């Protein structure tokens, strides 16, 4: 068989007058092209078996392009993985020979990204992209040895959530300026815990179900969330004028919501808070749910794959802890009176 898989690569082989020439390629298509050209060159006398041909040295840019196509293309993390890979190239240089990559490069990536004032989690994402590229190079025999990338142990930080005063200020701002679209978006996000992309995918068909479903989520699953009365009212109102069951209830592009959110943030004097972002509405949903439900139920409602993710939200403020005890006391008092 002239072309066959060999580990993560494809090997092409050509036999000529009792001798055999082999070469590995990242894709089957490239191997087949080389096999056909080499066979033709041997027959015409243009290629001499035993004379080693010069092969272009793989650069970091070459490796990145290959990994984008073979590892990241079509995945849920394609956009972020590609961006992180580009940052690695920016730091180490696109023409850097792949065979020269080493452990010291991981230290350079950490130092450079830290200088951008990025979090440990962001640094780790750059390192993870670099690790994927190095593993691919090793499988292709373009890198002699693998080395540890040394992910940073991320600090346990308190999860940001919005308090009642902040939420009331948001909704009042929307009402005062007739920002009904943003108001509806905020409430649906807050009452369902849906991510922005999940909110913007809601259709008339979805809105007519007893529970609100979202499909093919970031975690790769489907999940349903029972609706609050105000969420039901919003979905019913927005779906009523639509005829197509697959019509979207929120029709603006993501940038529209970001722009209007930033205007609200500016008017409410919250521009110094870097975590004053729409995604924190989801954090608030999870934090609030943990006050009234067990952690397994909250995990399912949020669609977290790992319960450790949900547990991060349990580390809330002292005020939230006091509120939880107060609610328990009220519940116990109601039971005693009954």
Tab-separated table of C-alpha atoms in Angstrom:
chain	number	residue	atom	x	y	z
A	1	UNK	CA	0.000	0.000	0.000
A	2	UNK	CA	1.845	3.171	-1.231
A	3	UNK	CA	0.163	5.535	1.305
A	4	UNK	CA	-0.768	4.412	4.812
A	5	UNK	CA	-1.446	5.999	8.222
A	6	UNK	CA	1.505	6.117	10.604
A	7	UNK	CA	0.639	7.485	14.036
A	8	UNK	CA	-0.752	10.985	13.538
A	9	UNK	CA	0.780	11.291	10.051
A	10	UNK	CA	0.589	9.585	6.640
A	11	UNK	CA	3.517	7.707	5.137
A	12	UNK	CA	4.094	7.509	1.403
A	13	UNK	CA	6.387	4.811	-0.018
A	14	UNK	CA	7.775	4.303	-3.521
A	15	UNK	CA	9.760	1.219	-4.637
A	16	UNK	CA	12.251	1.403	-7.530
A	17	UNK	CA	14.738	-1.203	-8.727
A	18	UNK	CA	14.805	-3.028	-5.410
A	19	UNK	CA	15.080	0.104	-3.287
A	20	UNK	CA	12.365	1.845	-1.311
A	21	UNK	CA	11.825	5.529	-0.541
A	22	UNK	CA	9.547	6.590	2.356
A	23	UNK	CA	8.387	9.951	3.633
A	24	UNK	CA	5.865	11.132	6.264
A	25	UNK	CA	3.286	13.874	5.717
A	26	UNK	CA	0.654	15.538	7.933
A	27	UNK	CA	-2.195	14.717	5.518
A	28	UNK	CA	-3.079	11.840	3.212
A	29	UNK	CA	-3.520	14.221	0.276
A	30	UNK	CA	0.053	15.552	0.566
A	31	UNK	CA	1.406	12.005	0.817
A	32	UNK	CA	-0.455	10.938	-2.342
A	33	UNK	CA	0.848	13.947	-4.278
A	34	UNK	CA	4.459	13.251	-3.236
A	35	UNK	CA	4.074	9.547	-4.043
A	36	UNK	CA	2.811	10.303	-7.566
A	37	UNK	CA	5.476	12.953	-8.269
A	38	UNK	CA	8.312	10.816	-6.906
A	39	UNK	CA	7.237	7.799	-8.930
A	40	UNK	CA	7.164	9.909	-12.098
A	41	UNK	CA	10.565	11.450	-11.288
A	42	UNK	CA	12.133	8.012	-10.724
A	43	UNK	CA	10.808	6.714	-14.027
A	44	UNK	CA	12.147	9.750	-15.902
A	45	UNK	CA	15.521	9.659	-14.142
A	46	UNK	CA	15.009	13.024	-12.456
A	47	UNK	CA	15.205	11.468	-8.965
A	48	UNK	CA	18.026	9.242	-7.736
A	49	UNK	CA	17.318	6.788	-4.916
A	50	UNK	CA	19.793	7.174	-2.063
A	51	UNK	CA	20.320	10.897	-2.624
A	52	UNK	CA	18.592	12.679	0.237
A	53	UNK	CA	16.344	15.479	-0.946
A	54	UNK	CA	16.265	18.709	1.010
A	55	UNK	CA	13.013	19.081	2.909
A	56	UNK	CA	11.796	22.560	3.948
A	57	UNK	CA	12.118	23.156	7.679
A	58	UNK	CA	8.774	23.397	9.482
A	59	UNK	CA	8.230	26.797	11.075
A	60	UNK	CA	5.923	27.698	13.942
A	61	UNK	CA	3.596	29.334	11.408
A	62	UNK	CA	3.476	26.091	9.401
A	63	UNK	CA	2.681	24.145	12.560
A	64	UNK	CA	-0.031	26.593	13.603
A	65	UNK	CA	-1.720	26.426	10.181
A	66	UNK	CA	-1.680	22.627	10.344
A	67	UNK	CA	-3.117	22.468	13.884
A	68	UNK	CA	-5.887	24.927	12.995
A	69	UNK	CA	-6.995	22.683	10.137
A	70	UNK	CA	-6.542	19.278	11.777
A	71	UNK	CA	-7.282	19.907	15.468
A	72	UNK	CA	-9.326	23.077	15.987
A	73	UNK	CA	-11.412	23.627	12.843
A	74	UNK	CA	-15.093	22.930	13.479
A	75	UNK	CA	-14.772	22.568	17.257
A	76	UNK	CA	-16.664	24.691	19.786
A	77	UNK	CA	-13.364	26.190	20.923
A	78	UNK	CA	-12.124	26.940	17.379
A	79	UNK	CA	-12.247	30.719	17.750
A	80	UNK	CA	-10.541	30.917	21.158
A	81	UNK	CA	-7.995	28.181	20.407
A	82	UNK	CA	-7.015	29.882	17.152
A	83	UNK	CA	-6.694	33.247	18.894
A	84	UNK	CA	-4.516	31.751	21.630
A	85	UNK	CA	-2.364	30.022	19.015
A	86	UNK	CA	-1.884	33.325	17.190
A	87	UNK	CA	-0.726	34.922	20.427
A	88	UNK	CA	1.866	32.144	20.815
A	89	UNK	CA	3.160	32.904	17.302
A	90	UNK	CA	3.246	36.612	18.117
A	91	UNK	CA	5.406	35.891	21.181
A	92	UNK	CA	7.782	33.271	19.741
A	93	UNK	CA	7.870	34.426	16.116
A	94	UNK	CA	6.221	32.877	13.018
A	95	UNK	CA	9.541	31.786	11.433
A	96	UNK	CA	10.789	30.030	14.562
A	97	UNK	CA	11.957	26.494	13.595
A	98	UNK	CA	9.690	23.944	15.239
A	99	UNK	CA	12.617	21.646	16.051
A	100	UNK	CA	14.080	24.350	18.324
A	101	UNK	CA	11.020	24.682	20.599
A	102	UNK	CA	11.890	24.061	24.250
A	103	UNK	CA	10.783	24.484	27.862
A	104	UNK	CA	12.207	28.019	28.005
A	105	UNK	CA	9.532	29.043	25.498
A	106	UNK	CA	6.813	28.292	28.051
A	107	UNK	CA	8.506	30.695	30.471
A	108	UNK	CA	8.617	33.371	27.777
A	109	UNK	CA	4.895	32.912	27.057
A	110	UNK	CA	4.065	33.245	30.768
A	111	UNK	CA	6.190	36.377	31.114
A	112	UNK	CA	4.812	38.067	27.993
A	113	UNK	CA	1.129	37.363	28.704
A	114	UNK	CA	1.521	38.406	32.351
A	115	UNK	CA	2.939	41.713	31.063
A	116	UNK	CA	-0.336	42.197	29.178
A	117	UNK	CA	-1.988	42.178	32.649
A	118	UNK	CA	-3.947	39.025	31.869
A	119	UNK	CA	-5.207	36.536	34.454
A	120	UNK	CA	-3.608	33.189	35.271
A	121	UNK	CA	-6.530	31.496	33.491
A	122	UNK	CA	-5.746	33.444	30.309
A	123	UNK	CA	-2.045	32.551	30.549
A	124	UNK	CA	-3.007	28.884	30.891
A	125	UNK	CA	-5.117	29.052	27.732
A	126	UNK	CA	-2.091	30.308	25.753
A	127	UNK	CA	0.025	27.524	27.253
A	128	UNK	CA	-2.630	24.925	26.397
A	129	UNK	CA	-2.620	26.056	22.754
A	130	UNK	CA	1.190	25.856	22.712
A	131	UNK	CA	1.045	22.366	24.236
A	132	UNK	CA	-1.352	21.161	21.531
A	133	UNK	CA	0.963	22.482	18.829
A	134	UNK	CA	4.024	20.837	20.395
A	135	UNK	CA	2.271	17.468	20.713
A	136	UNK	CA	1.297	17.603	17.047
A	137	UNK	CA	4.889	18.431	16.068
A	138	UNK	CA	6.160	15.530	18.190
A	139	UNK	CA	3.701	13.121	16.543
A	140	UNK	CA	4.918	14.291	13.139
A	141	UNK	CA	8.540	13.786	14.256
A	142	UNK	CA	9.250	17.483	13.776
A	143	UNK	CA	10.072	17.884	17.480
A	144	UNK	CA	12.444	15.448	19.166
A	145	UNK	CA	11.181	15.722	22.747
A	146	UNK	CA	8.087	16.898	24.573
A	147	UNK	CA	8.487	19.083	27.661
A	148	UNK	CA	6.097	20.196	30.429
A	149	UNK	CA	4.303	23.485	29.811
A	150	UNK	CA	3.837	24.101	33.539
A	151	UNK	CA	0.272	25.367	33.793
A	152	UNK	CA	-0.189	27.932	36.553
A	153	UNK	CA	-2.284	26.889	39.530
A	154	UNK	CA	-5.186	29.313	39.312
A	155	UNK	CA	-6.055	31.255	42.435
A	156	UNK	CA	-9.449	30.641	44.022
A	157	UNK	CA	-11.279	33.905	43.397
A	158	UNK	CA	-14.726	34.926	44.521
A	159	UNK	CA	-17.169	34.698	41.636
A	160	UNK	CA	-18.627	38.069	40.668
A	161	UNK	CA	-22.425	38.292	40.805
A	162	UNK	CA	-24.881	41.178	40.730
A	163	UNK	CA	-26.612	42.247	43.923
A	164	UNK	CA	-30.252	43.334	44.062
A	165	UNK	CA	-29.344	47.042	43.983
A	166	UNK	CA	-27.265	46.588	40.840
A	167	UNK	CA	-30.004	44.607	39.101
A	168	UNK	CA	-32.670	47.144	40.054
A	169	UNK	CA	-30.465	49.938	38.694
A	170	UNK	CA	-30.054	48.072	35.391
A	171	UNK	CA	-33.781	47.497	34.933
A	172	UNK	CA	-34.637	51.087	35.917
A	173	UNK	CA	-32.115	52.395	33.390
A	174	UNK	CA	-33.739	50.258	30.687
A	175	UNK	CA	-37.238	51.430	31.617
A	176	UNK	CA	-36.262	55.121	31.771
A	177	UNK	CA	-34.760	54.934	28.275
A	178	UNK	CA	-37.303	52.553	26.751
A	179	UNK	CA	-34.549	49.959	26.228
A	180	UNK	CA	-37.053	47.102	26.099
A	181	UNK	CA	-34.785	44.847	24.048
A	182	UNK	CA	-31.933	45.048	26.546
A	183	UNK	CA	-34.342	44.733	29.489
A	184	UNK	CA	-35.815	41.501	28.090
A	185	UNK	CA	-32.326	40.177	27.372
A	186	UNK	CA	-31.206	40.893	30.949
A	187	UNK	CA	-34.231	39.228	32.549
A	188	UNK	CA	-34.090	36.095	30.379
A	189	UNK	CA	-30.349	35.752	31.057
A	190	UNK	CA	-30.853	36.284	34.781
A	191	UNK	CA	-33.834	33.928	35.148
A	192	UNK	CA	-32.530	31.054	32.991
A	193	UNK	CA	-28.754	31.209	33.398
A	194	UNK	CA	-28.420	30.976	29.608
A	195	UNK	CA	-25.195	32.172	28.022
A	196	UNK	CA	-25.449	35.038	25.530
A	197	UNK	CA	-25.299	32.731	22.507
A	198	UNK	CA	-27.994	30.512	24.025
A	199	UNK	CA	-30.331	33.462	24.644
A	200	UNK	CA	-29.909	34.700	21.085
A	201	UNK	CA	-30.802	31.235	19.712
A	202	UNK	CA	-34.233	31.079	21.415
A	203	UNK	CA	-36.985	30.554	18.816
A	204	UNK	CA	-40.770	30.803	18.814
A	205	UNK	CA	-40.889	27.002	18.950
A	206	UNK	CA	-38.686	27.013	22.078
A	207	UNK	CA	-40.818	29.677	23.734
A	208	UNK	CA	-43.986	27.615	23.344
A	209	UNK	CA	-42.646	24.718	25.449
A	210	UNK	CA	-43.379	24.319	29.159
A	211	UNK	CA	-39.646	24.523	29.929
A	212	UNK	CA	-37.027	26.424	27.965
A	213	UNK	CA	-34.529	24.149	26.206
A	214	UNK	CA	-31.131	25.002	24.777
A	215	UNK	CA	-29.316	22.615	22.466
A	216	UNK	CA	-25.692	21.828	21.626
A	217	UNK	CA	-24.378	23.936	24.480
A	218	UNK	CA	-20.796	24.889	25.307
A	219	UNK	CA	-20.593	21.702	27.391
A	220	UNK	CA	-21.799	19.695	24.379
A	221	UNK	CA	-25.187	18.735	25.784
A	222	UNK	CA	-28.838	19.824	25.872
A	223	UNK	CA	-30.531	21.197	28.970
A	224	UNK	CA	-33.882	22.553	30.052
A	225	UNK	CA	-34.761	25.222	32.607
A	226	UNK	CA	-38.247	25.813	34.076
A	227	UNK	CA	-39.417	29.385	33.529
A	228	UNK	CA	-40.237	32.118	36.021
A	229	UNK	CA	-43.490	34.028	35.513
A	230	UNK	CA	-41.737	37.131	34.206
A	231	UNK	CA	-39.614	35.058	31.804
A	232	UNK	CA	-42.778	33.366	30.503
A	233	UNK	CA	-44.391	36.768	29.941
A	234	UNK	CA	-41.400	38.039	27.967
A	235	UNK	CA	-41.144	34.954	25.749
A	236	UNK	CA	-44.889	34.908	25.098
A	237	UNK	CA	-44.929	38.602	24.189
A	238	UNK	CA	-41.935	38.339	21.874
A	239	UNK	CA	-43.120	35.163	20.135
A	240	UNK	CA	-46.757	36.223	19.597
A	241	UNK	CA	-46.221	38.342	16.423
A	242	UNK	CA	-43.996	35.702	14.802
A	243	UNK	CA	-45.379	33.189	12.292
A	244	UNK	CA	-42.305	31.062	11.629
A	245	UNK	CA	-41.762	28.566	14.500
A	246	UNK	CA	-38.004	28.779	13.877
A	247	UNK	CA	-37.917	32.586	14.008
A	248	UNK	CA	-35.528	34.004	16.612
A	249	UNK	CA	-36.976	36.029	19.477
A	250	UNK	CA	-33.854	38.183	19.829
A	251	UNK	CA	-32.847	39.384	16.387
A	252	UNK	CA	-29.948	41.774	16.973
A	253	UNK	CA	-26.312	40.792	16.564
A	254	UNK	CA	-24.255	40.138	19.740
A	255	UNK	CA	-22.415	43.435	19.216
A	256	UNK	CA	-25.688	45.362	19.545
A	257	UNK	CA	-26.200	44.023	23.068
A	258	UNK	CA	-22.576	44.706	23.977
A	259	UNK	CA	-22.816	48.304	22.752
A	260	UNK	CA	-26.046	49.043	24.632
A	261	UNK	CA	-24.699	47.321	27.736
A	262	UNK	CA	-21.590	49.528	27.646
A	263	UNK	CA	-23.782	52.623	27.413
A	264	UNK	CA	-25.726	51.460	30.466
A	265	UNK	CA	-22.467	50.685	32.279
A	266	UNK	CA	-21.199	54.183	31.546
A	267	UNK	CA	-24.408	55.901	32.669
A	268	UNK	CA	-24.458	53.881	35.906
A	269	UNK	CA	-20.809	54.842	36.639
A	270	UNK	CA	-19.594	51.231	36.528
A	271	UNK	CA	-16.836	51.591	33.920
A	272	UNK	CA	-14.100	50.925	36.497
A	273	UNK	CA	-15.532	47.457	37.161
A	274	UNK	CA	-13.953	45.159	34.550
A	275	UNK	CA	-16.320	42.359	35.584
A	276	UNK	CA	-19.472	44.377	34.931
A	277	UNK	CA	-20.340	42.285	31.876
A	278	UNK	CA	-23.431	40.420	30.576
A	279	UNK	CA	-21.988	36.977	31.403
A	280	UNK	CA	-22.158	37.835	35.115
A	281	UNK	CA	-25.952	37.543	34.776
A	282	UNK	CA	-25.331	33.800	34.435
A	283	UNK	CA	-23.080	33.871	37.518
A	284	UNK	CA	-25.890	35.604	39.389
A	285	UNK	CA	-28.400	32.937	38.336
A	286	UNK	CA	-26.162	30.146	39.650
A	287	UNK	CA	-25.375	32.016	42.876
A	288	UNK	CA	-29.067	32.667	43.536
A	289	UNK	CA	-30.013	29.068	42.778
A	290	UNK	CA	-27.482	27.788	45.318
A	291	UNK	CA	-29.423	29.641	48.023
A	292	UNK	CA	-32.578	27.646	47.385
A	293	UNK	CA	-31.523	24.334	45.774
A	294	UNK	CA	-28.993	21.543	46.262
A	295	UNK	CA	-25.760	21.689	44.309
A	296	UNK	CA	-26.599	18.750	41.998
A	297	UNK	CA	-29.823	20.422	40.868
A	298	UNK	CA	-27.985	23.691	40.269
A	299	UNK	CA	-25.325	21.830	38.284
A	300	UNK	CA	-28.034	20.471	35.965
A	301	UNK	CA	-29.762	23.848	35.619
A	302	UNK	CA	-26.472	25.546	34.749
A	303	UNK	CA	-25.347	22.737	32.437
A	304	UNK	CA	-21.969	22.351	34.129
A	305	UNK	CA	-20.119	19.165	33.153
A	306	UNK	CA	-18.163	19.075	36.409
A	307	UNK	CA	-19.612	19.740	39.839
A	308	UNK	CA	-16.354	21.513	40.747
A	309	UNK	CA	-17.423	24.296	38.392
A	310	UNK	CA	-20.684	24.719	40.287
A	311	UNK	CA	-18.866	24.618	43.622
A	312	UNK	CA	-16.922	27.749	42.668
A	313	UNK	CA	-20.152	29.699	42.995
A	314	UNK	CA	-20.682	28.456	46.541
A	315	UNK	CA	-17.852	30.717	47.744
A	316	UNK	CA	-20.020	33.814	47.989
A	317	UNK	CA	-20.054	36.856	50.238
A	318	UNK	CA	-20.829	36.870	53.960
A	319	UNK	CA	-24.037	38.735	53.148
A	320	UNK	CA	-25.202	35.858	50.942
A	321	UNK	CA	-24.411	33.340	53.651
A	322	UNK	CA	-26.397	35.333	56.193
A	323	UNK	CA	-29.303	35.551	53.756
A	324	UNK	CA	-29.270	31.774	53.305
A	325	UNK	CA	-29.463	31.239	57.096
A	326	UNK	CA	-32.215	33.840	57.351
A	327	UNK	CA	-34.272	32.053	54.712
A	328	UNK	CA	-33.757	28.738	56.474
A	329	UNK	CA	-34.914	30.299	59.758
A	330	UNK	CA	-38.016	31.718	58.092
A	331	UNK	CA	-38.783	28.306	56.597
A	332	UNK	CA	-38.350	26.585	59.965
A	333	UNK	CA	-40.562	29.185	61.625
A	334	UNK	CA	-43.280	28.633	59.049
A	335	UNK	CA	-43.098	24.880	59.642
A	336	UNK	CA	-43.329	25.329	63.434
A	337	UNK	CA	-46.361	27.616	63.147
A	338	UNK	CA	-48.050	25.154	60.831
